[in-house]
CSV table of C-alpha atoms in Angstrom, one decimal:
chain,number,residue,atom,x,y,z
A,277,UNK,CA,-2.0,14.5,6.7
A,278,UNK,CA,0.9,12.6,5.8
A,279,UNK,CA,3.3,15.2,4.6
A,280,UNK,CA,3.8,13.0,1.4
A,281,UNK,CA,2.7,15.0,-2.0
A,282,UNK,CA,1.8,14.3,-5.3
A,283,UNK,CA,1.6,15.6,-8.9
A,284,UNK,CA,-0.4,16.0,-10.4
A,285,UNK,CA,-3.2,14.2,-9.2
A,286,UNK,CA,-5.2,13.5,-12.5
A,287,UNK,CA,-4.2,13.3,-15.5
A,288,UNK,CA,-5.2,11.6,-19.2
A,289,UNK,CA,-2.6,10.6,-21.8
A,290,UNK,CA,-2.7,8.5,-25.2
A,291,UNK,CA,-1.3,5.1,-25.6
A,292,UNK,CA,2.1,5.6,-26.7
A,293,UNK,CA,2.7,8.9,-24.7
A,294,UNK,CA,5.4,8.9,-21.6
A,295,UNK,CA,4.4,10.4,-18.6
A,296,UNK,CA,6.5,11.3,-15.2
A,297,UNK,CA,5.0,11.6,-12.0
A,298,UNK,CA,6.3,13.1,-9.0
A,299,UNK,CA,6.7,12.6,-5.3
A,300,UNK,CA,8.1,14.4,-2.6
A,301,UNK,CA,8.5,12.9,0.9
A,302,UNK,CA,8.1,13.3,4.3
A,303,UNK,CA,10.6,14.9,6.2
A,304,UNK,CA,13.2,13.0,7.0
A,305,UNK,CA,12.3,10.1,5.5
A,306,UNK,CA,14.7,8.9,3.5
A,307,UNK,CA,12.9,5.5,1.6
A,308,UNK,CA,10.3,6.1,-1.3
A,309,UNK,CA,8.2,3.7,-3.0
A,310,UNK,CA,6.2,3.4,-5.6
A,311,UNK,CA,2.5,1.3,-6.2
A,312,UNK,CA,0.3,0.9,-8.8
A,313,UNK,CA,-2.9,0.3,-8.1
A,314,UNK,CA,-5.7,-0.8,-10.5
A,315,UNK,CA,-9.4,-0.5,-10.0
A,316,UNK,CA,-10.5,-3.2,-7.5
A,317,UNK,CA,-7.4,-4.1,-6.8
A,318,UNK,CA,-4.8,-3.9,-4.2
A,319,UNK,CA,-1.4,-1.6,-4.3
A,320,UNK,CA,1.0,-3.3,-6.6
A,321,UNK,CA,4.6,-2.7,-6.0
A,322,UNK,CA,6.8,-1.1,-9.0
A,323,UNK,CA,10.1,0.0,-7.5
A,324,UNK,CA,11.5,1.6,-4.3
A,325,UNK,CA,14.2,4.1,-4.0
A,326,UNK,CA,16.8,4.4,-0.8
A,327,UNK,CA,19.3,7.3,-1.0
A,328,UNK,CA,19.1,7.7,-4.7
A,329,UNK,CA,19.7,4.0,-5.7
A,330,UNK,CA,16.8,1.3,-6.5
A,331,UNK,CA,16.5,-0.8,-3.9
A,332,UNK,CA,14.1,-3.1,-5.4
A,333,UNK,CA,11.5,-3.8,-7.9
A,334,UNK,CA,7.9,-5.4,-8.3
A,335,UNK,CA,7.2,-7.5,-12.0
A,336,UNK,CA,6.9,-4.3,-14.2
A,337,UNK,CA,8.6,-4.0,-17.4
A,338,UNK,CA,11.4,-1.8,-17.8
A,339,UNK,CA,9.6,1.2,-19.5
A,340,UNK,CA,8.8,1.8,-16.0
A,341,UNK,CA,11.7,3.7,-14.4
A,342,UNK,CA,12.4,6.1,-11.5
A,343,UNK,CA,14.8,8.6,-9.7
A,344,UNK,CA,15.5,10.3,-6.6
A,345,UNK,CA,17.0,12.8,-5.7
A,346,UNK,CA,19.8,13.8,-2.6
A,347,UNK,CA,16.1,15.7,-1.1
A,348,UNK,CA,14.8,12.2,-1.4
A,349,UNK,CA,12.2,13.6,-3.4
A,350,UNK,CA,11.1,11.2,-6.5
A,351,UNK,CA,9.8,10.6,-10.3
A,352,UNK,CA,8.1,7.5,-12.0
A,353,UNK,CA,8.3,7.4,-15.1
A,354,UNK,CA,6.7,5.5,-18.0
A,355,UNK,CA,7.5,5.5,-21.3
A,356,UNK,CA,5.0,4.1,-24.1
A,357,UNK,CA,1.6,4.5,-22.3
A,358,UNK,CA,-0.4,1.0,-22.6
A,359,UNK,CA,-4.3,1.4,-22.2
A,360,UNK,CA,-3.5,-1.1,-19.0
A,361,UNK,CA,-1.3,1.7,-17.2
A,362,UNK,CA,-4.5,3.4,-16.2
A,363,UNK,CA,-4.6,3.1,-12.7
A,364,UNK,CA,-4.0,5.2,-9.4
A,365,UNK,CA,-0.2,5.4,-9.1
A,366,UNK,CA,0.6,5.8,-5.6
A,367,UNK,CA,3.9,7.0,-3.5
A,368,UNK,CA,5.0,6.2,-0.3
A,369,UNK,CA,8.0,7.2,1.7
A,370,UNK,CA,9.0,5.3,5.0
A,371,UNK,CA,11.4,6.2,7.7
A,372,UNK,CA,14.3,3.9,9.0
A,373,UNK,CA,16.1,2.2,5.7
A,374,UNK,CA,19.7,2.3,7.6
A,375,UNK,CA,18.0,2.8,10.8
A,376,UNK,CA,16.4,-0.4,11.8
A,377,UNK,CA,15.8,0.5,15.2
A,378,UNK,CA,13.6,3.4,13.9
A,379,UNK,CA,11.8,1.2,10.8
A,380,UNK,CA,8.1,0.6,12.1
A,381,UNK,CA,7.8,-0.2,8.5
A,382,UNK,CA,4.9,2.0,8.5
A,383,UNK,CA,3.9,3.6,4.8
A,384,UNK,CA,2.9,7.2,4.5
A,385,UNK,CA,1.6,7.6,1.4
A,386,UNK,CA,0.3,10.5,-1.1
A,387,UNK,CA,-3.0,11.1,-2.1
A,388,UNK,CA,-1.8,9.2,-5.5
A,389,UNK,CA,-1.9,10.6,-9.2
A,390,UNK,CA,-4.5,9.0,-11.3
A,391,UNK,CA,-3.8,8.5,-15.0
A,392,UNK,CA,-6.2,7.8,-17.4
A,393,UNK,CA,-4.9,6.1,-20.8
A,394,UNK,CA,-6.7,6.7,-23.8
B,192,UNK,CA,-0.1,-18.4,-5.6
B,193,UNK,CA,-0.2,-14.7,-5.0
B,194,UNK,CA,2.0,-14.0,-2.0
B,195,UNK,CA,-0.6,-12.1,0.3
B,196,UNK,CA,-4.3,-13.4,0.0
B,197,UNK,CA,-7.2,-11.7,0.9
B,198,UNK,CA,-11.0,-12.6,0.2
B,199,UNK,CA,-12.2,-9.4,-1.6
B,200,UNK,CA,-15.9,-9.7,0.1
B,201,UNK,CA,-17.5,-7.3,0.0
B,202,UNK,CA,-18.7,-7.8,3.9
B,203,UNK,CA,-22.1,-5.8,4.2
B,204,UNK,CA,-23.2,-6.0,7.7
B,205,UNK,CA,-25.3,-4.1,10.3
B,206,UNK,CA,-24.3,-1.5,12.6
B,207,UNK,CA,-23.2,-3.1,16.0
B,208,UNK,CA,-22.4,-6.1,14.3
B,209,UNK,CA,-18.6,-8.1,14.8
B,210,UNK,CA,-16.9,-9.0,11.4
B,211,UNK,CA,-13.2,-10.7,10.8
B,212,UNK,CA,-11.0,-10.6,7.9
B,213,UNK,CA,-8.7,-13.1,6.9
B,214,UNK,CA,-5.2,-12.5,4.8
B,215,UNK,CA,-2.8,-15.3,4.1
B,216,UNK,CA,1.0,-15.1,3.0
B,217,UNK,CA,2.8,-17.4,1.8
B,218,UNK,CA,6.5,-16.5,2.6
B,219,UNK,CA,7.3,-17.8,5.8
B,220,UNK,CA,10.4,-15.6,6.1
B,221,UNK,CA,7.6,-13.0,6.6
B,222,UNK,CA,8.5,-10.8,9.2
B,223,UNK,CA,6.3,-7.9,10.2
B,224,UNK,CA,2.7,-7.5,9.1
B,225,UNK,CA,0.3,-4.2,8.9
B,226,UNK,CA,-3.4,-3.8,8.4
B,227,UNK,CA,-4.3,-0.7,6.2
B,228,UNK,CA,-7.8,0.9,5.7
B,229,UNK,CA,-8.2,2.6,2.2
B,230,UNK,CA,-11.3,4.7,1.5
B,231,UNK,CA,-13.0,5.1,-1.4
B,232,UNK,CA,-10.2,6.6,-4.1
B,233,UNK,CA,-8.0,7.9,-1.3
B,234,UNK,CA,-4.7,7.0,-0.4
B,235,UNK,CA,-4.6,3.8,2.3
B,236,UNK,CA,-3.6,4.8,5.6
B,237,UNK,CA,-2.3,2.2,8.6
B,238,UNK,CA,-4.8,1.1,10.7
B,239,UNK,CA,-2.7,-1.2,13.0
B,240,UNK,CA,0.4,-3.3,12.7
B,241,UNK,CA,0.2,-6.8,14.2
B,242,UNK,CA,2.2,-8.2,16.7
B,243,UNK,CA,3.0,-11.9,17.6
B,244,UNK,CA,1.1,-11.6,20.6
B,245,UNK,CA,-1.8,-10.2,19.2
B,246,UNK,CA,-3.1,-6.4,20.2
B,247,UNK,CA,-6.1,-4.2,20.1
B,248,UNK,CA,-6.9,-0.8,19.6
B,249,UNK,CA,-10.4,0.1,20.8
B,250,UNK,CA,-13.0,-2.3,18.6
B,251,UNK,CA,-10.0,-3.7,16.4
B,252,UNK,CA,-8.1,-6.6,17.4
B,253,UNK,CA,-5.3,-7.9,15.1
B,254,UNK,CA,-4.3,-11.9,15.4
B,255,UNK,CA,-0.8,-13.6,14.0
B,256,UNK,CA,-0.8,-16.8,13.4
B,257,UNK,CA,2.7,-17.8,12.1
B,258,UNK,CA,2.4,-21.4,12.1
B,259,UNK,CA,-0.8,-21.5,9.4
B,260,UNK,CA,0.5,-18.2,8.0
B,261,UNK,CA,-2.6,-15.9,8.2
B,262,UNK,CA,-3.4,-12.6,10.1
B,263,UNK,CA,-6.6,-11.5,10.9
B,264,UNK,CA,-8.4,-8.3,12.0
B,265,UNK,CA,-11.6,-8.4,14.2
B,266,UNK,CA,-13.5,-5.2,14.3
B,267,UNK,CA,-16.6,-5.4,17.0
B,268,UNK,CA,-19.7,-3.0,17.4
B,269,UNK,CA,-19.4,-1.9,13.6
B,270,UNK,CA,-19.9,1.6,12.7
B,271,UNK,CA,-21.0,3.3,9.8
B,272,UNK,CA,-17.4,5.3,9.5
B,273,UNK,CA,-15.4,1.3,9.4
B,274,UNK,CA,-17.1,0.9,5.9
B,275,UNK,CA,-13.8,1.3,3.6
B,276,UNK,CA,-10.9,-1.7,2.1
B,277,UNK,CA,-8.8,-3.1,4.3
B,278,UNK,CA,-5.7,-4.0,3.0
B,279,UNK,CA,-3.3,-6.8,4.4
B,280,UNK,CA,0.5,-5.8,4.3
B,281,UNK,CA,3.2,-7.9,4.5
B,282,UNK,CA,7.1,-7.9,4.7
B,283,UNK,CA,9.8,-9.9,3.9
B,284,UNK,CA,12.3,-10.1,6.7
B,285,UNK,CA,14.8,-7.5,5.8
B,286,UNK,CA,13.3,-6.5,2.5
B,287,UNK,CA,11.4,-2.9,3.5
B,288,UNK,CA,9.3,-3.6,0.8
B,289,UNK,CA,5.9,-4.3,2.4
B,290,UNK,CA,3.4,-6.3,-0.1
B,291,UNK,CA,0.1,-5.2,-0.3
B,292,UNK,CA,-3.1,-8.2,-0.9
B,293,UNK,CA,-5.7,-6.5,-2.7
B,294,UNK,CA,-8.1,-5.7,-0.5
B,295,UNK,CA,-11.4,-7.2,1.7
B,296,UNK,CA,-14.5,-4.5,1.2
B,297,UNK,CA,-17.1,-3.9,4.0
B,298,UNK,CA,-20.2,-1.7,3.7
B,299,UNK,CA,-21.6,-1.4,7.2
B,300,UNK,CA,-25.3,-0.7,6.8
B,301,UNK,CA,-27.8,0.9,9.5
């Protein structure tokens, strides 16, 4: 297992609602990021966090929004629940932002929280 | 023109059988390049990264091909346990923000 965790890992909401989901990392690593992934399709990128700060972010609007924290733990939010948000929202942490010589750029992700929007 | 391409398939073939995947990108600042395998509503997990100079692992063999901008994966002697998505990764030099294409399907069927 990847030592990346998830919660929770289902969960159904109505449009309108705001949900936060949350991630903690591997050990050590210091990089998360965050994926949306829709039925059929491939892991779309929403944000990524490095030492607390965004460090970038996919095409999502801004009721999407994130933290982390100085454990490099994290949280997605998303305000104002569109049917459309259902999907499998994946995290990934990565080892090596900082430390290029250590960056295989290798993704360990979580086993993903799936929201359902009714 | 999405930035990683991948034909979606799916690729149903027989045990024993040799299959190849193609992904394109389109950035040619690209710098490092990954294949993942996802199974069926799990998370995806690296299967290989792909070097320059091309490498294997076992029945996998991963190809760059910088000047047409494609990788591909070759996976000989198909087993049952290959049938999953495999997912083409790429990223921008620098970025750390590896860009997923959405995915080729293969069923491998006895």
């Amino acid at each position: 297992e990847t030592g990346v965790t998830q919660s929770p890992t289902h969960l159904i909401k109505t449009r309108g609602q705001q949900v936060t989901l949350r991630c903690s990392s591997q050990s050590g690593h210091n990089t998360v990021s965050w994926y949306q992934q829709a039925l059929g399709q491939g892991p779309q990128f929403i944000f990524q966090y490095y030492r607390e700060e965004e460090n970038g972010r996919g095409n999502f609007p801004p009721r999407f929004s994130g933290l982390q924290f100085p454990n490099y733990s994290s949280e997605l939010n998303v305000n104002a629940l569109e049917l459309d948000d259902s999907a499998l929202y994946l995290c990934a942490s990565s080892l090596g932002r900082g430390r290029p010589e250590l960056n295989t750029g290798e993704l360990f992700f979580g086993e993903g929280s799936r929201l359902t929007v009714l | 023109r999405k930035e990683v391409e991948q034909d979606p398939g799916p690729f149903n073939v027989p045990e024993g059988a040799t299959v190849a995947f193609n992904c394109t990108y389109s950035n040619s600042a690209s710098q490092s390049f990954f294949w993942y395998r996802q199974d069926c509503r799990k998370e995806p997990k690296l299967l290989m990264s792909v070097y320059s100079s091309g490498n294997e692992d076992g029945r996998f063999t991963a190809q760059l091909n910088r000047a047409s901008q494609y990788i591909s994966l070759l996976i000989r002697d198909s087993k049952l346990s290959d049938s999953a998505t495999y997912l083409c990764v790429v990223n921008e030099g620098g970025s750390y923000i590896p860009t997923f294409g959405r995915g080729t399907s293969l069923i491998v069927h006895p």
